[in-house]
CSV table of C-alpha atoms in Angstrom, one decimal:
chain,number,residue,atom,x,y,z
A,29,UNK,CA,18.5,-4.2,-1.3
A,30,UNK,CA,21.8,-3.2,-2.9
A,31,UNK,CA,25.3,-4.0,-1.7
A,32,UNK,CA,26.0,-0.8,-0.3
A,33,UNK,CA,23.1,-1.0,2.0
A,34,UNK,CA,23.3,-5.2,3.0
A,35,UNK,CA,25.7,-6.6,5.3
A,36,UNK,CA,29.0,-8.4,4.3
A,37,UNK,CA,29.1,-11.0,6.6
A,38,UNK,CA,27.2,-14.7,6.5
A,39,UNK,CA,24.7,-13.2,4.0
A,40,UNK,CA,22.3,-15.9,3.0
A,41,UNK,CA,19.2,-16.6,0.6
A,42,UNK,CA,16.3,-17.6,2.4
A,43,UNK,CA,16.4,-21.0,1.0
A,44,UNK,CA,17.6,-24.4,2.5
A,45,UNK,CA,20.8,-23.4,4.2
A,46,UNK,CA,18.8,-21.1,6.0
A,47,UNK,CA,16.0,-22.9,6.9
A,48,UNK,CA,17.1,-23.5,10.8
A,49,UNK,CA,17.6,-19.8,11.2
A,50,UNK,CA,14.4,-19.2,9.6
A,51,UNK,CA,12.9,-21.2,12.8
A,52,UNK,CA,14.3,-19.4,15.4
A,53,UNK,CA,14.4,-15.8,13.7
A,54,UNK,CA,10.8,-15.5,11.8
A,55,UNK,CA,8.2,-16.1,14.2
A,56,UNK,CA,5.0,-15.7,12.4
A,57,UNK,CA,4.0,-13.9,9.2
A,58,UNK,CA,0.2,-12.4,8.3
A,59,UNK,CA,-0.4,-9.6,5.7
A,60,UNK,CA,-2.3,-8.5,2.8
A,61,UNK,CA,-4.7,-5.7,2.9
A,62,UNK,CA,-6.2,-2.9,5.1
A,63,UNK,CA,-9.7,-4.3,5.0
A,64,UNK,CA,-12.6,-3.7,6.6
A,65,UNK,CA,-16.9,-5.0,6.3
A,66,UNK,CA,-18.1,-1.2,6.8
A,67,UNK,CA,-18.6,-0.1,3.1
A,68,UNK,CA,-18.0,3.8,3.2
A,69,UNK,CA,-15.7,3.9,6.4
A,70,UNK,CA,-12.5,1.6,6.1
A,71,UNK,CA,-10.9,0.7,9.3
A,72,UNK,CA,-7.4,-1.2,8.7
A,73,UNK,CA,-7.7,-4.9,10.1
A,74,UNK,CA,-4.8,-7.2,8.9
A,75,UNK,CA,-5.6,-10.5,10.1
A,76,UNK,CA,-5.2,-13.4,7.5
A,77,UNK,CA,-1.9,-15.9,7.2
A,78,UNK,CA,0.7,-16.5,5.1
A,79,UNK,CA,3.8,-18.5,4.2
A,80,UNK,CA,6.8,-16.9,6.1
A,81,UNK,CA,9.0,-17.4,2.8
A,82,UNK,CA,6.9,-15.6,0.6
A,83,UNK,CA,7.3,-11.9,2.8
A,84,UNK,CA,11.2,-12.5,4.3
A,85,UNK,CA,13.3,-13.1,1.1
A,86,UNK,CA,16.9,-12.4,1.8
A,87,UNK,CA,18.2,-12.9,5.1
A,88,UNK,CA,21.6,-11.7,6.6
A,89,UNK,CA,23.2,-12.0,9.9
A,90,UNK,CA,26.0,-9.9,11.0
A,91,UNK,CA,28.2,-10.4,14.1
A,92,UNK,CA,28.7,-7.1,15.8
A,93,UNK,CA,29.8,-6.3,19.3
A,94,UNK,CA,27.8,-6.3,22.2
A,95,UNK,CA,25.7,-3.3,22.6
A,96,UNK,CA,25.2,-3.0,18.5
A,97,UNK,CA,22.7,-5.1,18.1
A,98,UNK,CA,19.7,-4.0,15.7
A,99,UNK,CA,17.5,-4.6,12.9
A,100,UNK,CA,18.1,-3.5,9.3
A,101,UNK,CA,14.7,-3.9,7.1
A,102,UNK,CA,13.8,-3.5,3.4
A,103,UNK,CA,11.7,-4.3,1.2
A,104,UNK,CA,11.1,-5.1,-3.0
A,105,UNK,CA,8.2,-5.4,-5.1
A,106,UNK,CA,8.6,-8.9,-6.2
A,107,UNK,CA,11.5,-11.7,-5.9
A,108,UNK,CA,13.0,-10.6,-9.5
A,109,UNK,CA,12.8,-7.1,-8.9
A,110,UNK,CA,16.2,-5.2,-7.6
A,111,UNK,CA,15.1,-1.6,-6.5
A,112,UNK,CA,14.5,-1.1,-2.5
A,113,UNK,CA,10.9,0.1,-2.3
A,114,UNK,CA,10.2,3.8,-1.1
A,115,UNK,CA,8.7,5.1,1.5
A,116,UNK,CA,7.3,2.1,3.7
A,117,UNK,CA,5.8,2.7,6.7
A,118,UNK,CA,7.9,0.6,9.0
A,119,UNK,CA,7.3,0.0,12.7
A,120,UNK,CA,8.7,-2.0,15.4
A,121,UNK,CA,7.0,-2.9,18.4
A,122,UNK,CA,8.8,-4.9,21.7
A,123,UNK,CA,7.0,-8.0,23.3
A,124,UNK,CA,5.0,-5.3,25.8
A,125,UNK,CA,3.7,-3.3,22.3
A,126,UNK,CA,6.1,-0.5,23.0
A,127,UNK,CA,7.0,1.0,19.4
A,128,UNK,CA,10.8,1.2,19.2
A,129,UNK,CA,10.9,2.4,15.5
A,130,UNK,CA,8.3,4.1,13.7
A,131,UNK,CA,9.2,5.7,10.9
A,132,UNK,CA,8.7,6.0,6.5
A,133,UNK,CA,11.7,5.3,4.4
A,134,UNK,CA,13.4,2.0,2.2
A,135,UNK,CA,15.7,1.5,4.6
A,136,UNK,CA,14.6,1.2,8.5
A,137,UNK,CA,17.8,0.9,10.3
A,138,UNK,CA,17.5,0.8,14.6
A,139,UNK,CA,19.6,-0.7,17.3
A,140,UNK,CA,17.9,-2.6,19.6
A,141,UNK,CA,18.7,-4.7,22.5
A,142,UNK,CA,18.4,-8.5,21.8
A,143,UNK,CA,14.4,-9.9,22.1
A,144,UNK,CA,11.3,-10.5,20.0
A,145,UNK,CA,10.2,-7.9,18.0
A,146,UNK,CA,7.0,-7.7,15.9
A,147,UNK,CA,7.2,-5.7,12.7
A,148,UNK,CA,4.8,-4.1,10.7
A,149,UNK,CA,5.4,-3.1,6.7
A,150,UNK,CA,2.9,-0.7,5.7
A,151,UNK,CA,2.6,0.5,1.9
A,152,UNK,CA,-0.7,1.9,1.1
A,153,UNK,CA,-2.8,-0.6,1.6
A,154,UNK,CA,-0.8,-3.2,1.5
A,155,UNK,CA,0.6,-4.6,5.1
A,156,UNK,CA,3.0,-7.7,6.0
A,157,UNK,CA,3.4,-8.5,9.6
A,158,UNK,CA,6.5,-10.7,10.4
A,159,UNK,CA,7.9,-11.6,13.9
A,160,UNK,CA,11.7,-11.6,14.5
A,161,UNK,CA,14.0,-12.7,17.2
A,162,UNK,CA,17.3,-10.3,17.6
A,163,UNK,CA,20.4,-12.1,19.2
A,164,UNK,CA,23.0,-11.1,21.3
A,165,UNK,CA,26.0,-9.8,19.5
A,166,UNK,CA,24.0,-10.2,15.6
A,167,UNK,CA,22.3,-7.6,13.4
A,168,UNK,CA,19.7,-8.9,11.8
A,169,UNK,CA,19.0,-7.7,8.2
A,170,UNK,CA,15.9,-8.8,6.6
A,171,UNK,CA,14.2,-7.7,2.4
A,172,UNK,CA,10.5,-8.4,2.7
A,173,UNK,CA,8.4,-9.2,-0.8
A,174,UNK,CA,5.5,-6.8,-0.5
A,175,UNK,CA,4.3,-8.5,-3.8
A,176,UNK,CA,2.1,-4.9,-4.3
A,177,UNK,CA,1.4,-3.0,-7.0
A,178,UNK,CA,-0.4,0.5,-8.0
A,179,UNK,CA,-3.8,2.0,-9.3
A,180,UNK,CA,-4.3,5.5,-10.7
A,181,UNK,CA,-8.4,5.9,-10.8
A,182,UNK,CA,-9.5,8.7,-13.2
A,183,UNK,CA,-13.5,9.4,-12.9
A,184,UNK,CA,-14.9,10.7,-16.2
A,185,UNK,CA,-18.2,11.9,-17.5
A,186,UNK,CA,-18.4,10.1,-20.9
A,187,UNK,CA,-18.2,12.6,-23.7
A,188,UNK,CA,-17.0,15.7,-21.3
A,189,UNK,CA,-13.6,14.0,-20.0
A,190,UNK,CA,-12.0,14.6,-16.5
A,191,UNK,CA,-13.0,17.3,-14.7
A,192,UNK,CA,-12.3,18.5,-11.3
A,193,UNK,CA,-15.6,17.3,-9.6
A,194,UNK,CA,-15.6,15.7,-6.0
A,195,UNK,CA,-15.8,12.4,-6.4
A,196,UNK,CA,-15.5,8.9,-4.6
A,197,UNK,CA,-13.2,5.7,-5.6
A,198,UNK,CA,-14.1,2.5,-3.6
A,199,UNK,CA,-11.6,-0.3,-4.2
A,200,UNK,CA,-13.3,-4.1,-3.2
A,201,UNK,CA,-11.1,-7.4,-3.5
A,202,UNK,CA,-12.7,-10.0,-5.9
A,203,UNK,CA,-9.6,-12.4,-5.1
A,204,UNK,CA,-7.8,-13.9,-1.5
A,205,UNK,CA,-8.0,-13.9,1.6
A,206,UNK,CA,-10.2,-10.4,1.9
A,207,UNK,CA,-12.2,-11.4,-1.3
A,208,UNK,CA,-15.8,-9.3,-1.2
A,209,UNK,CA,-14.0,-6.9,1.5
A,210,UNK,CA,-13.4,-2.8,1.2
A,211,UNK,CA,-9.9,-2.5,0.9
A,212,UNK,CA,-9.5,1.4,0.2
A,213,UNK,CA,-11.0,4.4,-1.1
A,214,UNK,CA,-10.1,7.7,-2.4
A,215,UNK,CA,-11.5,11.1,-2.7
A,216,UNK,CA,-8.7,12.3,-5.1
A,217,UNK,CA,-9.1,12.1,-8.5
A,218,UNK,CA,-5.9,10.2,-10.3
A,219,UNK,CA,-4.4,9.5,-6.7
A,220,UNK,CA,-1.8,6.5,-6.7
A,221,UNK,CA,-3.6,3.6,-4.5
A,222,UNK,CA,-1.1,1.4,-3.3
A,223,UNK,CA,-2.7,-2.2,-3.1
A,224,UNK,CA,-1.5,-5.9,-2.3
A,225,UNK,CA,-1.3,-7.4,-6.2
A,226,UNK,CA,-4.8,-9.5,-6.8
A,227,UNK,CA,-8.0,-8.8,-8.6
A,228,UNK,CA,-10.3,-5.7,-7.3
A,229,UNK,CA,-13.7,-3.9,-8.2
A,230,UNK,CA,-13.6,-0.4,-8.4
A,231,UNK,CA,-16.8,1.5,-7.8
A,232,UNK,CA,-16.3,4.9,-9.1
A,233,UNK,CA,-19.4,7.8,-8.1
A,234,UNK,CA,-19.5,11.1,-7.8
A,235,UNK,CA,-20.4,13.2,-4.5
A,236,UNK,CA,-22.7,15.7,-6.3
A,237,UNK,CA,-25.2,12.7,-8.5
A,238,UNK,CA,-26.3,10.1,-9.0
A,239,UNK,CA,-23.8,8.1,-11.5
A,240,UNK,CA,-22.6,5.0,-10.9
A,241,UNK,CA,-19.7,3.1,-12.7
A,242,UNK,CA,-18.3,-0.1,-12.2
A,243,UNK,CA,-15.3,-1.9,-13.4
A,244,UNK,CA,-12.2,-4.6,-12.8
A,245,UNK,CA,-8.8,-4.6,-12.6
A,246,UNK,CA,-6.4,-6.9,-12.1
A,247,UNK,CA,-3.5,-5.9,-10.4
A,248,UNK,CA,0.4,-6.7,-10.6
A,249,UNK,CA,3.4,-6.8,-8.2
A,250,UNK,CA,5.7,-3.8,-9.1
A,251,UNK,CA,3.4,-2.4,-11.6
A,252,UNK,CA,1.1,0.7,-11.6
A,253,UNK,CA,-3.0,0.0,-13.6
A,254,UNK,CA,-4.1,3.3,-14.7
A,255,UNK,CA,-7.9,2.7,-14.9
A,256,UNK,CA,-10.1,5.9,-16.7
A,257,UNK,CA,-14.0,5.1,-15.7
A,258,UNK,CA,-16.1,6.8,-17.5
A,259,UNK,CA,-19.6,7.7,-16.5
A,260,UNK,CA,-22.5,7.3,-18.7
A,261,UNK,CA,-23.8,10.3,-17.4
A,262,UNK,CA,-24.5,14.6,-18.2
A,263,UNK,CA,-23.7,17.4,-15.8
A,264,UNK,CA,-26.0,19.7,-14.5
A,265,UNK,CA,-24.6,23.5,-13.7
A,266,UNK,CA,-27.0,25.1,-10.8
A,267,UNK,CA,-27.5,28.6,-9.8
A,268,UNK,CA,-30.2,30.7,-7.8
A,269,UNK,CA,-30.0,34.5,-8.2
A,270,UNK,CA,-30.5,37.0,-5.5
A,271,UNK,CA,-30.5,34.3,-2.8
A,272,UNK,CA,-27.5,35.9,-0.7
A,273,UNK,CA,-27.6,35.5,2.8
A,274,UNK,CA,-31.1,33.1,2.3
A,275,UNK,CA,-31.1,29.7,4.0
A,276,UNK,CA,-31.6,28.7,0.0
A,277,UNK,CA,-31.6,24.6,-0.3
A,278,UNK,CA,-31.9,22.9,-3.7
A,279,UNK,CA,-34.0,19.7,-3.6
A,280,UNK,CA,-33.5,17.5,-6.9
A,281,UNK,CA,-36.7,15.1,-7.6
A,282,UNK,CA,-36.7,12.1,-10.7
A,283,UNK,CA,-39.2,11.8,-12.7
A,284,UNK,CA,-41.0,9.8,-10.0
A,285,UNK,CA,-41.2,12.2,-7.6
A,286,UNK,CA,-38.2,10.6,-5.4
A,287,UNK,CA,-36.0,12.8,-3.9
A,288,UNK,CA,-32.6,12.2,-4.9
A,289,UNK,CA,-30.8,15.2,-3.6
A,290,UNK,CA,-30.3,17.9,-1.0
A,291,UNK,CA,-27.2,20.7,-0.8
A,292,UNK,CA,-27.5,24.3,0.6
A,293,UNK,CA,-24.7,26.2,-1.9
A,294,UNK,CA,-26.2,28.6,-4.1
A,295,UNK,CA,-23.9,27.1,-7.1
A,296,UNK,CA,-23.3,23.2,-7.8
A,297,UNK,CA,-22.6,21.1,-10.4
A,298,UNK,CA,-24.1,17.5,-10.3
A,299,UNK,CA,-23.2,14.4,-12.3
A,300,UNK,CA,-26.9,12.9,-12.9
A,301,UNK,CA,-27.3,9.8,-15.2
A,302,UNK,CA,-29.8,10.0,-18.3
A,303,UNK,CA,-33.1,10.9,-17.3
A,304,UNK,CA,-35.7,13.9,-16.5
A,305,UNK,CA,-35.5,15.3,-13.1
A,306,UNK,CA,-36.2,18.5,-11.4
A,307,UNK,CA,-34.9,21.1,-9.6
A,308,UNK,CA,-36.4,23.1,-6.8
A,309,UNK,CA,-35.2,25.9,-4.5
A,310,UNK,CA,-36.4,26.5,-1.1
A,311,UNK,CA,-35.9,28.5,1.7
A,312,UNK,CA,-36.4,31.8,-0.6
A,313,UNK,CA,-39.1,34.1,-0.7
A,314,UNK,CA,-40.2,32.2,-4.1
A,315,UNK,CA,-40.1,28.4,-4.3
A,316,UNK,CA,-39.4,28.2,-7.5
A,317,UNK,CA,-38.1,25.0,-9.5
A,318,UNK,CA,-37.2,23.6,-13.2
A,319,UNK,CA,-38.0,20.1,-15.1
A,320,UNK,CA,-34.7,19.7,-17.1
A,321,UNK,CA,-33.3,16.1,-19.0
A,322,UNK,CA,-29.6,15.1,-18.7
A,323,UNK,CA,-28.5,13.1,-21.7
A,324,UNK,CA,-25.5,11.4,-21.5
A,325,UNK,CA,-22.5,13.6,-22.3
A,326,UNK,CA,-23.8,16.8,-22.1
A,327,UNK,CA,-24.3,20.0,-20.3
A,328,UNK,CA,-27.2,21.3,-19.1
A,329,UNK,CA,-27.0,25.1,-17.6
A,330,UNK,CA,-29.8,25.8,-15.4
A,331,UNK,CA,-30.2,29.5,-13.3
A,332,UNK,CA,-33.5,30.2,-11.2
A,333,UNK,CA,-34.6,33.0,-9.4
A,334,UNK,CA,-34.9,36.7,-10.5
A,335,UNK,CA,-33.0,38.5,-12.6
């Protein structure tokens, strides 16, 4: 938080001459991740503890008159860093769970009439929950330490490079509180995932296959991992002619006989790892179907059906 944005008066690190008005201000602190033990559907549930100090850095208290009274929150990646954080998710609730701010910005700035308040600093998937107490005639500015940090998550198919292919990013922590937990997922290719700093397993698949690809990462406050995964894997490019209008499904088989696979378009590409499989088309006058081999980095282009 910069000078032009942090009040003048009685401004104060949050250190030993603060300590009393840490008491009676900063009721309780618990952050970390949006976490959850269902593998495929997150559901945000902060609930683990940590030292008030390490989330409420700098602490200032204004006098102001009667009437004025309000909270003024920010936040910053780490202790060292200077730059107010963008676009926080910042909401207030009173002691009945009424929300009396909600809003995303750097800066969330409301007056409020003196009470307890419980706020809630969202950034991606990184959360800090801190409790304050607003006095009469203060204004209370606190500068939070998200301690996050950033990952850009590129699927590949080895040998073919990115391509524009649905796929699905699951991020698990291997370190605190949450450790073995889903903390987040994304269905975007090179999307920003905005994580508490730690170590994480990324488990990388596509939506169309059967490719797998695993790696770790270990993240920093204030700083962005871009992680490529690369797939040992080939791509398959299906088609069916004349099936227009059909109920035409594709069914895709391994070389065991196990069914792997089961879509309705007429035109897919699937990400397979190395193997034989086969393709077969149903719901058409013919039922016809294909052996083919995917080896890794290649394409294979496969049309059935009449010509």
């Amino acid at each position: 938080m910069d000078a032009s944005t942090r009040p003048a008066q009685k401004r104060h690190r949050s250190a030993a001459p603060i300590a009393a008005a840490l008491v009676a201000i900063l009721l309780t602190a618990t952050p970390a991740c949006l976490a959850s033990t269902t593998e495929h559907a997150p559901t945000p549930t902060p609930d683990t503890q940590i030292d008030t100090a390490s989330s409420a850095h700098d602490i200032s208290i204004t006098t102001v008159k009667f009437g004025n009274e309000g909270l003024e929150l920010s936040a910053r990646f780490t202790e060292q860093s200077q730059e107010t954080v963008a676009d926080v998710a910042w909401t207030i609730r009173n002691t009945t769970g009424e929300k009396v701010f909600d809003g995303i910005t750097s800066v969330a700035d409301a007056t409020l009439p003196p009470g307890d308040y419980r706020v809630t600093a969202r950034y991606g998937a990184a959360q800090i929950l801190q409790g304050v107490t607003l006095h009469e005639g203060t204004k209370l500015s606190v500068n939070f330490i998200l301690n996050a940090g950033g990952l850009r998550i590129l699927p590949r198919v080895k040998g073919l490079g990115a391509r524009t292919l649905p796929s699905l990013t699951e991020v698990f922590a291997l370190s605190g509180p949450l450790h073995g937990q889903l903390i987040t997922t994304s269905h975007t290719p090179g999307e920003v995932l905005k994580v508490s700093a730690g170590e994480y397993r990324i488990e990388s698949r596509f939506e169309n296959g059967n490719a797998v690809a695993v790696t770790d990462v270990k993240v920093k406050p204030g700083v962005m991992s871009a992680v490529n995964i690369d797939h040992v894997a080939g791509l398959a490019q299906l088609s069916y002619r004349d099936a227009l209008g059909q109920d035409m499904r594709w069914t895709i088989t391994d070389d065991t006989g196990n069914r792997l696979l089961e879509f309705g378009q007429l035109t897919t590409s699937l990400v397979l790892k190395p193997g034989h499989y086969r393709a077969s088309a149903t719901g058409v006058t013919e039922k016809p179907s294909i052996d083919f081999e995917i080896r890794t980095g290649e394409i294979q282009s496969l049309v059935l059906g009449a010509p």
